[in-house]
Coordinates of C-alpha atoms in Angstrom, one line a residue:
X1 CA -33.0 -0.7 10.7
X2 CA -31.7 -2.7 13.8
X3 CA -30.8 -6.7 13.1
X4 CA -33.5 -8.0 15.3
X5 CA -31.0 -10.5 16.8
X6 CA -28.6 -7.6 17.9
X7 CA -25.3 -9.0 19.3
X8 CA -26.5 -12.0 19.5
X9 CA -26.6 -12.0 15.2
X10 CA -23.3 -14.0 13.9
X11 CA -22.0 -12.2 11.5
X12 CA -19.5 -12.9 8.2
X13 CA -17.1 -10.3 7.0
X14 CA -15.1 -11.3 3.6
X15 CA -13.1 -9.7 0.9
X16 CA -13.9 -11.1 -2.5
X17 CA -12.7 -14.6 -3.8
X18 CA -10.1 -15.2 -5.5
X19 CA -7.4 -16.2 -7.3
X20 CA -6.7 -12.9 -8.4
X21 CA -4.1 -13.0 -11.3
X22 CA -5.8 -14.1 -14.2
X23 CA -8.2 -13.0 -16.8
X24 CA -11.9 -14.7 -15.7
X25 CA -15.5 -13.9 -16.1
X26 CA -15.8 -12.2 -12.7
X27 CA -13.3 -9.9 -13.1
X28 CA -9.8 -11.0 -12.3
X29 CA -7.2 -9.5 -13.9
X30 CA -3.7 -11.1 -14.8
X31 CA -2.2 -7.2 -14.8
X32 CA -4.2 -6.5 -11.7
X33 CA -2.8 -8.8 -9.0
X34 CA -3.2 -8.5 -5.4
X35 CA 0.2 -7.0 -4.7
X36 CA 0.5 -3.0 -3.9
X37 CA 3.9 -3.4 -5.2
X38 CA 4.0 -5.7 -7.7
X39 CA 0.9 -3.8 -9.4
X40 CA 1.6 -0.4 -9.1
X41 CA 5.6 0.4 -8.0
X42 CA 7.7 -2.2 -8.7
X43 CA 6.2 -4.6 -11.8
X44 CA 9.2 -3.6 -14.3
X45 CA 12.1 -4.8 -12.1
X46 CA 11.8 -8.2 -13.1
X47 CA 12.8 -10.8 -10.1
X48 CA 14.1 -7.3 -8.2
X49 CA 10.3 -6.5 -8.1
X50 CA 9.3 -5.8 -4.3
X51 CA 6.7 -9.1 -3.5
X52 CA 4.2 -8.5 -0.9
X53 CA 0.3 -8.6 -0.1
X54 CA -1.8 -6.8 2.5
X55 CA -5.1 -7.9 4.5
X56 CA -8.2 -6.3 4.3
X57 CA -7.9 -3.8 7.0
X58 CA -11.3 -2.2 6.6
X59 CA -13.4 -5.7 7.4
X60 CA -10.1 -6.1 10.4
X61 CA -11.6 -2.7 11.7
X62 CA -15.5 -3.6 11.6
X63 CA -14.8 -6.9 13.3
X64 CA -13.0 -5.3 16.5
X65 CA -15.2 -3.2 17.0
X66 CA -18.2 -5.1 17.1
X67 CA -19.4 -7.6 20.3
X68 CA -21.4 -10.0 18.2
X69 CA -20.0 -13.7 17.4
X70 CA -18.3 -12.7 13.5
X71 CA -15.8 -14.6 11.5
X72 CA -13.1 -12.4 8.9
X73 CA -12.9 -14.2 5.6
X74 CA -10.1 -12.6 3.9
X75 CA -8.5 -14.1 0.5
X76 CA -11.2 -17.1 0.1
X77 CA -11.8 -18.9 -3.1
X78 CA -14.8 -19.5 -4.3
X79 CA -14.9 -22.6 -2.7
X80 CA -14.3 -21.9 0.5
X81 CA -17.0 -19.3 0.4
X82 CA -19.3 -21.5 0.1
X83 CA -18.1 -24.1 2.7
X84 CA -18.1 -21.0 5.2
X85 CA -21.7 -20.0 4.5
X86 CA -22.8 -23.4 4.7
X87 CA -21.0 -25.2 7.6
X88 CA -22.0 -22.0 10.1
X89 CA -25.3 -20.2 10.0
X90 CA -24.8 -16.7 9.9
X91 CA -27.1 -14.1 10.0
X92 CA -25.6 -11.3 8.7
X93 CA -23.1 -11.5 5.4
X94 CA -20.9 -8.8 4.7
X95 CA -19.0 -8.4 1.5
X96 CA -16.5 -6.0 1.0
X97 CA -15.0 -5.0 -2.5
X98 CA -13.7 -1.9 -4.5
X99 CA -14.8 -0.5 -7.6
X100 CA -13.3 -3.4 -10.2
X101 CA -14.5 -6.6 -8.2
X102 CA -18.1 -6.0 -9.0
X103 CA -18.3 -8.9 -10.7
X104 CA -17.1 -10.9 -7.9
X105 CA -19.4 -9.5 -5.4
X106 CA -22.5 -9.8 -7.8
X107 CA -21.7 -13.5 -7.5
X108 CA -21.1 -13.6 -3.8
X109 CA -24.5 -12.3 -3.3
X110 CA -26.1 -14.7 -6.3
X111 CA -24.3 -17.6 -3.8
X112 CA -25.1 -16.0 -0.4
X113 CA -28.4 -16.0 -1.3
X114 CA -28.0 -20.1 -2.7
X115 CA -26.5 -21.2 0.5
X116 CA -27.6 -19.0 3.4
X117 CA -31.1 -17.8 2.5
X118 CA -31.9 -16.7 5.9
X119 CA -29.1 -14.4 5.9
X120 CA -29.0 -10.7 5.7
X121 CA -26.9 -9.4 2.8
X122 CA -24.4 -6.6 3.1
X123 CA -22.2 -4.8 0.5
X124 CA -19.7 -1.9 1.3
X125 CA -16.7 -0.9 0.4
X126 CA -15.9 1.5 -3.0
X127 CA -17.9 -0.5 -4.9
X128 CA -20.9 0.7 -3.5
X129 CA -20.2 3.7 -5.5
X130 CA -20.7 2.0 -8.9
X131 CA -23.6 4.0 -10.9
X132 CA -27.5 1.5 -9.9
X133 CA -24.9 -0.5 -7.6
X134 CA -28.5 -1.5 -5.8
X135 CA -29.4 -3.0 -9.5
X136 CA -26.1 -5.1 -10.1
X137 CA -26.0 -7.1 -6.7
X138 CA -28.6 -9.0 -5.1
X139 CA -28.3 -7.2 -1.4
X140 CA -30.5 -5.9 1.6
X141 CA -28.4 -3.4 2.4
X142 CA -25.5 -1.0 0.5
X143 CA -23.3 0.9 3.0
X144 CA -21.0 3.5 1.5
X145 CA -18.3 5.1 4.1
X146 CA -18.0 4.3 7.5
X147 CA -18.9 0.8 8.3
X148 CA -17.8 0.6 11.7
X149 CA -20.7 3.0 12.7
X150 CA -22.9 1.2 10.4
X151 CA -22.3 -1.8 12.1
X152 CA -22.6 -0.9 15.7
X153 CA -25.7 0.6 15.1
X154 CA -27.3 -2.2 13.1
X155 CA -26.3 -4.6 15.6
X156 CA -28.1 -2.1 18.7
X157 CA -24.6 -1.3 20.1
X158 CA -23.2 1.8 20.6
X159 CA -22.0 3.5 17.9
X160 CA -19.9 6.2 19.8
X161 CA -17.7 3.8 21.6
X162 CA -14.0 5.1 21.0
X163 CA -12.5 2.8 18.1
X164 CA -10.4 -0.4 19.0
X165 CA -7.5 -1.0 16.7
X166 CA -7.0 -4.3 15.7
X167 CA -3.5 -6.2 15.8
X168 CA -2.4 -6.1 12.4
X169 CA 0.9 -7.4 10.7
X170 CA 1.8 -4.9 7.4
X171 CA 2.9 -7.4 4.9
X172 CA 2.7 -11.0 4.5
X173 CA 4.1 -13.8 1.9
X174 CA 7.0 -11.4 1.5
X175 CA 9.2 -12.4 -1.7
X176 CA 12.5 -11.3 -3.5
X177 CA 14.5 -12.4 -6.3
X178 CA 11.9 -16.2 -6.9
X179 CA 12.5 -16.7 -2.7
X180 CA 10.5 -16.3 0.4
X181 CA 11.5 -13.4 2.7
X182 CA 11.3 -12.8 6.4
X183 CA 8.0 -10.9 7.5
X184 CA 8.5 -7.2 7.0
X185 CA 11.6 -8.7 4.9
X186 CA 13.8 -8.2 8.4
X187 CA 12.1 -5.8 9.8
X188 CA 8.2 -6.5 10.7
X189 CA 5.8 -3.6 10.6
X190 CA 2.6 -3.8 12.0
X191 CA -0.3 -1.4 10.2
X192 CA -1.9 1.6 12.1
X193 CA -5.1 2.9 10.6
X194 CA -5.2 6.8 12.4
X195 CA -7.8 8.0 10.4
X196 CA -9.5 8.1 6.9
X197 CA -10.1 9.9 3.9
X198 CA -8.1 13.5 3.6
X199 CA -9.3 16.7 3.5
X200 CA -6.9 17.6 0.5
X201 CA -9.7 16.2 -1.8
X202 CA -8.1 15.6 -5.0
X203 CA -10.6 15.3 -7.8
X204 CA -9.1 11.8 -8.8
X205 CA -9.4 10.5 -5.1
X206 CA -11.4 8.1 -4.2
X207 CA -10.9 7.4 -0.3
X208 CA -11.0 10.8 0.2
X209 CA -14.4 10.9 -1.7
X210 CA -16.1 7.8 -0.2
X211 CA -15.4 9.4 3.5
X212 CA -17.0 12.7 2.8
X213 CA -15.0 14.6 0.0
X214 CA -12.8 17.6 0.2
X215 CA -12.8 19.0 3.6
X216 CA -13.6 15.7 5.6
X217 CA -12.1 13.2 7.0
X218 CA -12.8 10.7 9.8
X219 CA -10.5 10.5 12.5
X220 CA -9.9 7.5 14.4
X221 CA -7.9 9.3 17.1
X222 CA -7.5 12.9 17.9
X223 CA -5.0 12.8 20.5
X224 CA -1.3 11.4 20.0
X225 CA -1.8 10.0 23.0
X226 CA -4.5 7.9 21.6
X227 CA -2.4 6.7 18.8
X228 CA 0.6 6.1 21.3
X229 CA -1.4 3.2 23.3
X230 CA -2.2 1.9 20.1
X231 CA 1.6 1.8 18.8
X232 CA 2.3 0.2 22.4
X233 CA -0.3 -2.7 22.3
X234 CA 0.9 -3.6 18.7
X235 CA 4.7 -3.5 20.2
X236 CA 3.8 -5.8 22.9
X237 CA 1.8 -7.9 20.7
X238 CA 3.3 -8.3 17.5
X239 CA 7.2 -7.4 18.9
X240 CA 6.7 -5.0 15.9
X241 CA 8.7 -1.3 15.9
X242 CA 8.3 -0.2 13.1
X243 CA 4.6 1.7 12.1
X244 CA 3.1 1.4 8.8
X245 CA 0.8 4.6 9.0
X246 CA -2.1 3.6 7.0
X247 CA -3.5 7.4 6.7
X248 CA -4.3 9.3 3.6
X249 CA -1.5 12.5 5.2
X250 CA -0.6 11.5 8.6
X251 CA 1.9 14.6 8.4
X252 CA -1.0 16.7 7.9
X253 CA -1.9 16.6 11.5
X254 CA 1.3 18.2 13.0
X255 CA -0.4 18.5 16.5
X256 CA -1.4 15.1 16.7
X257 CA 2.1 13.8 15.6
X258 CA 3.9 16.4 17.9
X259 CA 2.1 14.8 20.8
X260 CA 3.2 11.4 19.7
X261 CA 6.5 12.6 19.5
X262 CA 6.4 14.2 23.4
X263 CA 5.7 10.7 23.9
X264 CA 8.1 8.9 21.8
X265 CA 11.0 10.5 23.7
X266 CA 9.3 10.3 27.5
X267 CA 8.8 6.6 27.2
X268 CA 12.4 6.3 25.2
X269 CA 10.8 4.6 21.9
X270 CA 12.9 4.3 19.2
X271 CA 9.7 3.7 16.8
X272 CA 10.3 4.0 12.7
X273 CA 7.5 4.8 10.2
X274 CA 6.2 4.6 6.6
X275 CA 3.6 7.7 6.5
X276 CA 1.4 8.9 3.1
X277 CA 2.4 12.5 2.9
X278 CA 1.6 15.8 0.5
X279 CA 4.3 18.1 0.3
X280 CA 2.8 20.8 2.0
X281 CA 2.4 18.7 5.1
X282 CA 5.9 17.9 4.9
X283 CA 6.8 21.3 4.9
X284 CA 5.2 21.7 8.3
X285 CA 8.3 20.1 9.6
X286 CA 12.1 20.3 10.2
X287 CA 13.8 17.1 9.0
X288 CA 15.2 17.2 12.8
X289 CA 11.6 16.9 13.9
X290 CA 10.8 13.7 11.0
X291 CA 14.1 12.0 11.9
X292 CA 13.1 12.2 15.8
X293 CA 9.1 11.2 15.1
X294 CA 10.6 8.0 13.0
X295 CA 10.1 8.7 9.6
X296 CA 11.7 6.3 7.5
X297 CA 9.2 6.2 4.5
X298 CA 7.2 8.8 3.2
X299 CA 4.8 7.9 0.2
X300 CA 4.8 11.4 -1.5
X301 CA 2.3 12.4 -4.1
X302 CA 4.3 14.0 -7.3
X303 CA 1.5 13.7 -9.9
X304 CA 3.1 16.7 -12.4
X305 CA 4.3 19.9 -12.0
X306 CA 2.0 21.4 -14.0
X307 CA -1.1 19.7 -12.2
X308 CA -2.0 22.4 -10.1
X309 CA -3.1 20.6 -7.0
X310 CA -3.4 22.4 -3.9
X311 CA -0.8 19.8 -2.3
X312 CA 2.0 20.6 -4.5
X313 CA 1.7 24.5 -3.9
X314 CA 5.1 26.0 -4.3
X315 CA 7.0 23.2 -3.4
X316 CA 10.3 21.9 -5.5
X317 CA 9.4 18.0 -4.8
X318 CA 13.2 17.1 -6.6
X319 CA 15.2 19.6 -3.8
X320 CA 12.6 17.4 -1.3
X321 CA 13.1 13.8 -2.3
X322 CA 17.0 14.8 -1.9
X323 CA 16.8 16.3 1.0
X324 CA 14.8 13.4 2.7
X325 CA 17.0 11.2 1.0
X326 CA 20.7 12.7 2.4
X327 CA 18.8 12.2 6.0
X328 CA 17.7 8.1 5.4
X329 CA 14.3 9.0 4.6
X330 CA 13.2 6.7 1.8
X331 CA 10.6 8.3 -0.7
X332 CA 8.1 6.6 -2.5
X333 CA 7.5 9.1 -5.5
X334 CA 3.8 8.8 -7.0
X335 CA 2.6 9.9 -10.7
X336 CA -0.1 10.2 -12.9
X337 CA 0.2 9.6 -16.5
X338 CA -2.6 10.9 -18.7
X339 CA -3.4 14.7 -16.8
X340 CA -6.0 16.7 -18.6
X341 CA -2.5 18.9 -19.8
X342 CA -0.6 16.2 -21.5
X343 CA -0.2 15.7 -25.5
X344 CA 1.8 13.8 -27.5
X345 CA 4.5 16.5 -27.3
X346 CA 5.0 17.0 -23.8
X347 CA 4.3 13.5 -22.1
X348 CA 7.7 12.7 -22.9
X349 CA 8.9 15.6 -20.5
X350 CA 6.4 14.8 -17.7
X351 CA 8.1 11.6 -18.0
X352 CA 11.4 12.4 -17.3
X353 CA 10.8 14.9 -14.6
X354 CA 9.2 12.0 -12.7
X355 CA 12.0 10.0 -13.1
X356 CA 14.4 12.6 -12.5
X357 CA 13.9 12.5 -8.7
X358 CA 15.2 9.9 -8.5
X359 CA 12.8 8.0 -5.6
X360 CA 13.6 5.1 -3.6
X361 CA 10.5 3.7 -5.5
X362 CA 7.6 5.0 -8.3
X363 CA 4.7 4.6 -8.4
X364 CA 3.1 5.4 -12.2
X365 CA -0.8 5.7 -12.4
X366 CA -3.0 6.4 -15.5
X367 CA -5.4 9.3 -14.5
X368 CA -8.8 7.3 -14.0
X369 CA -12.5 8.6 -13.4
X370 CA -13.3 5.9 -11.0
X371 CA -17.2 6.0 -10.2
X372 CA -17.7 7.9 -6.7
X373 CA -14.6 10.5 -7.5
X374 CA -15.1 14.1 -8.5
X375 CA -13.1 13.0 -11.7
X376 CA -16.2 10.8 -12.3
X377 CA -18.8 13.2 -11.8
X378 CA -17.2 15.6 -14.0
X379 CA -16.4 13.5 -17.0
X380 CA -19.6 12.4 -16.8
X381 CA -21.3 15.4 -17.3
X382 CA -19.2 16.4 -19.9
X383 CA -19.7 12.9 -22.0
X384 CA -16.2 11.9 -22.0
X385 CA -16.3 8.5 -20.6
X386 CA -16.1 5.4 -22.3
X387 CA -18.6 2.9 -22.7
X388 CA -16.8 0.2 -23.8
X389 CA -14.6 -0.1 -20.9
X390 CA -15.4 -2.9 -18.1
X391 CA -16.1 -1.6 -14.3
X392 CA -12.9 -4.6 -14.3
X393 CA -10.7 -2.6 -16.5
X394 CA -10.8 1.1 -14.6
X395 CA -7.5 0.2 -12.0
X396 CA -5.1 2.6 -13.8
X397 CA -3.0 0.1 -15.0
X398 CA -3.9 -0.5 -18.6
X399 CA -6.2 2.0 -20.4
X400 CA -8.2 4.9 -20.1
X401 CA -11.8 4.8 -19.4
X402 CA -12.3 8.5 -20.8
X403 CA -11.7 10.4 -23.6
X404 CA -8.9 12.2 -23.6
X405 CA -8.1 15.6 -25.1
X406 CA -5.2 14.7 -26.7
X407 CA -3.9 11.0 -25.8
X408 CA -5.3 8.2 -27.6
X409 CA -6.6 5.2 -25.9
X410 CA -4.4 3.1 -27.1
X411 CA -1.2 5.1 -25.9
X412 CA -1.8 4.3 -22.3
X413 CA 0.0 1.3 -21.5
X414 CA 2.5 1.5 -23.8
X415 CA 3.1 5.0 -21.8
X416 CA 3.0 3.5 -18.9
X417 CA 4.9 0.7 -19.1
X418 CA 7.5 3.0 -20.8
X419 CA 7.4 5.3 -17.4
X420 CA 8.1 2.1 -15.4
X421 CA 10.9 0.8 -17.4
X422 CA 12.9 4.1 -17.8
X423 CA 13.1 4.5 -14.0
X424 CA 14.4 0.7 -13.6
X425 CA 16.5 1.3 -16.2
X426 CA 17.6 5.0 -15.0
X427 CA 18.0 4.7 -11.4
X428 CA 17.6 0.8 -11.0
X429 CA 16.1 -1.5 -8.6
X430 CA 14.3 -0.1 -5.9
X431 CA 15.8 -2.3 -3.4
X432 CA 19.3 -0.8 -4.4
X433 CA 17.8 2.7 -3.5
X434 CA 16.3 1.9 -0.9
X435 CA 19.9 0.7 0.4
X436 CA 21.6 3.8 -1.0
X437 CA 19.0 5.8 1.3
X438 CA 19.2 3.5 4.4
X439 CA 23.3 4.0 4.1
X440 CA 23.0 8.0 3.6
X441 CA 20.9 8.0 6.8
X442 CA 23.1 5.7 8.6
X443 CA 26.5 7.7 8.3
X444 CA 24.1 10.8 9.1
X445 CA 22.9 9.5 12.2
X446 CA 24.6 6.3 13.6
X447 CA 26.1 8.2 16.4
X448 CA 23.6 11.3 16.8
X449 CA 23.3 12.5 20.7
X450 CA 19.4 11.2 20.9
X451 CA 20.2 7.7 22.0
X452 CA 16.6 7.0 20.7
X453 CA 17.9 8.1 17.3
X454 CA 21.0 6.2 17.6
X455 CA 19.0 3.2 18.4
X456 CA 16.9 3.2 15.1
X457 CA 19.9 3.8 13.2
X458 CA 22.0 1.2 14.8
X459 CA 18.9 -1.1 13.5
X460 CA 19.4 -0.4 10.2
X461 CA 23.2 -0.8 10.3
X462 CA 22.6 -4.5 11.0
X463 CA 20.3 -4.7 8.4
X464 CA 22.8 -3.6 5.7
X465 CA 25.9 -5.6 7.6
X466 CA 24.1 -9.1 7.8
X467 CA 22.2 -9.4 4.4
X468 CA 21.7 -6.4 2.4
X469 CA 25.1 -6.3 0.5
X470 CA 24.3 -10.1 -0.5
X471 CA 21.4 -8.8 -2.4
X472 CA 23.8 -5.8 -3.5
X473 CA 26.0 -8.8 -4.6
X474 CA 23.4 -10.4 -7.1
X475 CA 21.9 -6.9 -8.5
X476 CA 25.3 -6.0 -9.7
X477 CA 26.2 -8.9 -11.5
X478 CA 22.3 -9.6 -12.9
X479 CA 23.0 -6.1 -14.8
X480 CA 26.8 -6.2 -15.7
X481 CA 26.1 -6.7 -19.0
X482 CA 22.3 -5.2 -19.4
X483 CA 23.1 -1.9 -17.6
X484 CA 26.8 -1.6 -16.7
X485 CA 26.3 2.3 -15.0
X486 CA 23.2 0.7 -12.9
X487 CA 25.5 -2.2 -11.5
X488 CA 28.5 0.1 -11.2
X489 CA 26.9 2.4 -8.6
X490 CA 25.2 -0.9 -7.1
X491 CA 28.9 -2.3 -6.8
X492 CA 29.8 1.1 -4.9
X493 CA 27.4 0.9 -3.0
X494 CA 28.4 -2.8 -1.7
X495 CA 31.9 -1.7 -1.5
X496 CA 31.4 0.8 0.5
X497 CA 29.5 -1.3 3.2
X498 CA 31.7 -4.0 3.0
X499 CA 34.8 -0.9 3.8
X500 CA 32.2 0.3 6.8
X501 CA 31.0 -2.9 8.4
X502 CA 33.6 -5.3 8.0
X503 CA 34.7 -9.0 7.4
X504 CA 30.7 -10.2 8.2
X505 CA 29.5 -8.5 5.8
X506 CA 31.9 -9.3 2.9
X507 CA 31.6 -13.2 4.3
X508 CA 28.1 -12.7 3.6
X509 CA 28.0 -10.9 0.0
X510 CA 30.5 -13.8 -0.9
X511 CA 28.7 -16.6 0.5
X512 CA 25.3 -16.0 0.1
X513 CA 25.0 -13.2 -3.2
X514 CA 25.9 -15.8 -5.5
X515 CA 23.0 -18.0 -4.6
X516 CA 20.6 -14.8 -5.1
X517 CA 22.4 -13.9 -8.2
X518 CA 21.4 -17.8 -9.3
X519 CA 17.8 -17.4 -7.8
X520 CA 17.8 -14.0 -9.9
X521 CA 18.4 -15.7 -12.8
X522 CA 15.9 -18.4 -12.1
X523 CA 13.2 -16.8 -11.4
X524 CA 13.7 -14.5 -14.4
X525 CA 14.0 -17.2 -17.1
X526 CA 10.7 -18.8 -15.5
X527 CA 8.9 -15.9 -14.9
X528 CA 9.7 -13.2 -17.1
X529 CA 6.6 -11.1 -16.3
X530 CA 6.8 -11.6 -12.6
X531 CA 5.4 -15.2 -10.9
X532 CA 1.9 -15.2 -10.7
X533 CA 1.5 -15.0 -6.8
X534 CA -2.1 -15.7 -5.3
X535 CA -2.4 -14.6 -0.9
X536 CA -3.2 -16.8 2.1
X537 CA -6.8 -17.3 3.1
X538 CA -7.8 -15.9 6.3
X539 CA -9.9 -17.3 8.9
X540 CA -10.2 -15.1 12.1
X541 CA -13.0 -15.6 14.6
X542 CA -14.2 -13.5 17.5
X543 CA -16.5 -14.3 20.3
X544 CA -16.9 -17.1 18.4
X545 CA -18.6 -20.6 20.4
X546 CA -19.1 -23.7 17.9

């Protein structure tokens, strides 16, 4: 069906309303904030937790690459909602949600259809794979997977128009130790989006399900040219250099990223990125060839050794982390607690092996069936999953919403919590690793012959002589007493880049650490489970006349 007003239909794109962090009737969750970090990584590490939010990048997409007059809506309340809908006629609204804010879009539709009856009603997004979805919200039209194409097509535009990448900063309200942080916290990253969904297919996976399932993928852009152009305009636009790779195993695609690289060093780019990555892929590599593309980050799925996913074939992911490590690649270690092969009796193990490598950060995840996964599909059909649960409750974070062979329900969180504690408490906070990493990398590289190479590094070495060691500063003294080994090899640390970089950076650790250590300690005693931190609203219009 084609929109019979075409391009000339306004058009609303929105993520659901907030505030996020805290237990309501639509589905809010207080352990479910809207923070990657603060959610899923970083939520043990008290004030040292790692404070950040993200836009909507999917409804970013849609909106740049349709001609029609549309407004983004990202972060509203409730309230403001409804002032949009009703202070601009729109024809089209488009609500976008995952899997646990069916609640909240079951509402938006109840009010779209209140406020704007002469609009047309659209719902994407994973929630459009919850079981009767079509049942639950009050919508014309349900679009599951690409909505871009959707879009263009219901709007009479071409749909096979190359894709135009928005301009999109990674992070916003950036926050550390109860205080506000510079975007990218020093070093702003603006988000690429290359392609999505991966071909892996891992049963648990939903992105990879929603855009096809194993063996698909959609690619935004083939050609590393292609993605080059797109690097360039977000360097001239947002004076960003550093790339956060928003793609399910950018290193997957060794062509594509070679090509970039050929680039890279004819135009004399000294680009860093954060990439997703399977361990396979980054086998397909020499560290040479990852320190030369940029790789400062790789987001690595661990899951268990004993999992038997295709993306952990033969690989020793602890000899990995290391070795990315020792050449200042930071690894972002992910796990699932709850496999079908864990028990009472060996959880404990699984555990400690995950901790063991020691990441730059952790991510811990409870294996969950969401609805549009294989996972689903098959517990389904074997009767395992639970009634009881809400569609609000299956995020991973605090219970199963299955039965499990061996683990009871009521182990989950206390397992999970446990996993998130003992590698604070093991290997400490994340932003001290991440320094230990960035310092490795540094000595490794600061005067390589690739003057592109030397350039990135020479980046970071600012970073640690005009700041970092301050923070250093306060994490050692916050756990003298708590965790003395912790703060030792923090106080090392800071030693040592005081000894390399001079009187600046010991003026600054003296001056400025004991006002973190005192924010530290502030913000713990206030906010013992982490402040309650609710995003910016969004307003972006385009081809937009009052």
């Amino acid at each position: 069906m084609t929109h019979p007003k075409g391009t000339r239909a306004r058009v609303l794109l929105t993520s659901v309303f907030g505030p996020y962090t805290q237990d309501d009737e639509y589905g809010s969750r207080s352990i479910n904030p809207m923070e990657l970090y603060h959610n899923q990584v970083t939520r043990e590490q008290g004030p040292f937790s790692i404070r950040m939010s993200h836009r909507s990048w999917g409804i970013m997409l849609i909106q740049e690459n349709i001609s029609a007059p549309s407004t983004v809506l990202d972060f509203p309340t409730r309230e403001r909602f409804i002032k949009e809908i009703t202070a601009h006629e729109y024809d089209v609204i488009g609500i976008s949600g995952i899997v646990v804010n069916v609640g909240k879009v079951r509402e938006m539709c109840r009010l779209a259809r209140l406020h704007a009856p002469g609009a047309q009603v659209v719902v994407g997004g994973h929630v459009t794979a919850v079981p009767g979805i079509q049942t639950i919200v009050d919508a014309d039209h349900i679009v599951r997977g690409d909505g871009i194409s959707w879009f263009r097509a219901y709007l009479g535009e071409p749909a096979g128009e190359p894709i135009k990448h928005p301009m999109v900063p990674s992070s916003f309200g950036n926050r550390l130790m109860g205080l506000r942080g510079p975007r990218g916290m020093g070093n702003p990253a603006a988000t690429i989006i290359p392609s999505v969904g991966c071909p892996l297919g891992c049963n648990f996976c939903t992105t990879s399900a929603f855009f096809g399932g194993k063996g698909n993928f959609l690619n935004f852009y083939e050609r590393g040219e292609d993605l080059f152009r797109v690097m360039c305009e977000s360097e001239a636009k947002l004076g960003a250099s550093c790339f956060f790779m928003m793609d399910e195993n950018f290193l997957l695609y060794r062509k594509r990223a070679m090509e970039l690289l050929d680039l890279m060093k004819a135009h004399k780019k000294a680009w860093s990125m954060f990439v997703f990555s399977s361990a396979n892929a980054v086998a397909k590599y020499t560290m040479r060839e990852l320190v030369e593309l940029g790789v400062v980050w790789v987001w690595l799925g661990l899951e268990s050794p004993q999992s038997g996913y295709i993306k952990l074939h033969g690989a020793d992911t602890r000899a990995l982390t290391r070795e990315l490590q020792s050449h200042g690649i930071r690894v972002q270690g992910s796990t699932i607690i709850g496999l079908e092969h864990h028990t009472p009796e060996n959880i404990a193990a699984e555990i400690e092996h995950a901790v063991s490598h020691g990441a730059d950060c952790h991510q811990f995840m409870l294996y969950t069936p969401v609805p549009g996964s294989p996972l689903y599909t098959q517990m389904e059909s074997e009767g395992r999953l639970l009634t009881d649960v809400e569609l609000a409750d299956i995020h991973g974070q605090s219970t199963f919403n299955f039965r499990h062979a061996a683990l009871p329900a009521e182990s989950a969180k206390p397992l999970l919590d446990g996993a998130f504690r003992l590698d604070y408490e093991r290997n400490g906070p994340s932003m001290f690793r991440l320094m230990e990493t960035m310092m490795r990398g540094w000595r490794r590289y600061h005067d390589d012959p690739d003057p592109r190479v030397r350039a990135r590094f020479a980046i970071e070495g600012r970073q640690l002589a005009s700041g970092y060691g301050a923070a250093l500063y306060a994490m050692e003294r916050y756990l003298r007493r708590s965790n003395r080994e912790v703060s030792d090899r923090i106080r090392a640390l800071r030693l040592d880049i005081e000894s390399t970089f001079g009187t600046t950076a010991r003026l600054m650790d003296r001056v400025v650490g004991p006002v973190l250590h005192w924010a530290a300690r502030l913000d713990a005693r206030l906010f013992p489970h982490g402040r309650a931190l609710e995003p910016e609203t969004f307003v972006d219009r385009r081809n937009w006349s009052v």
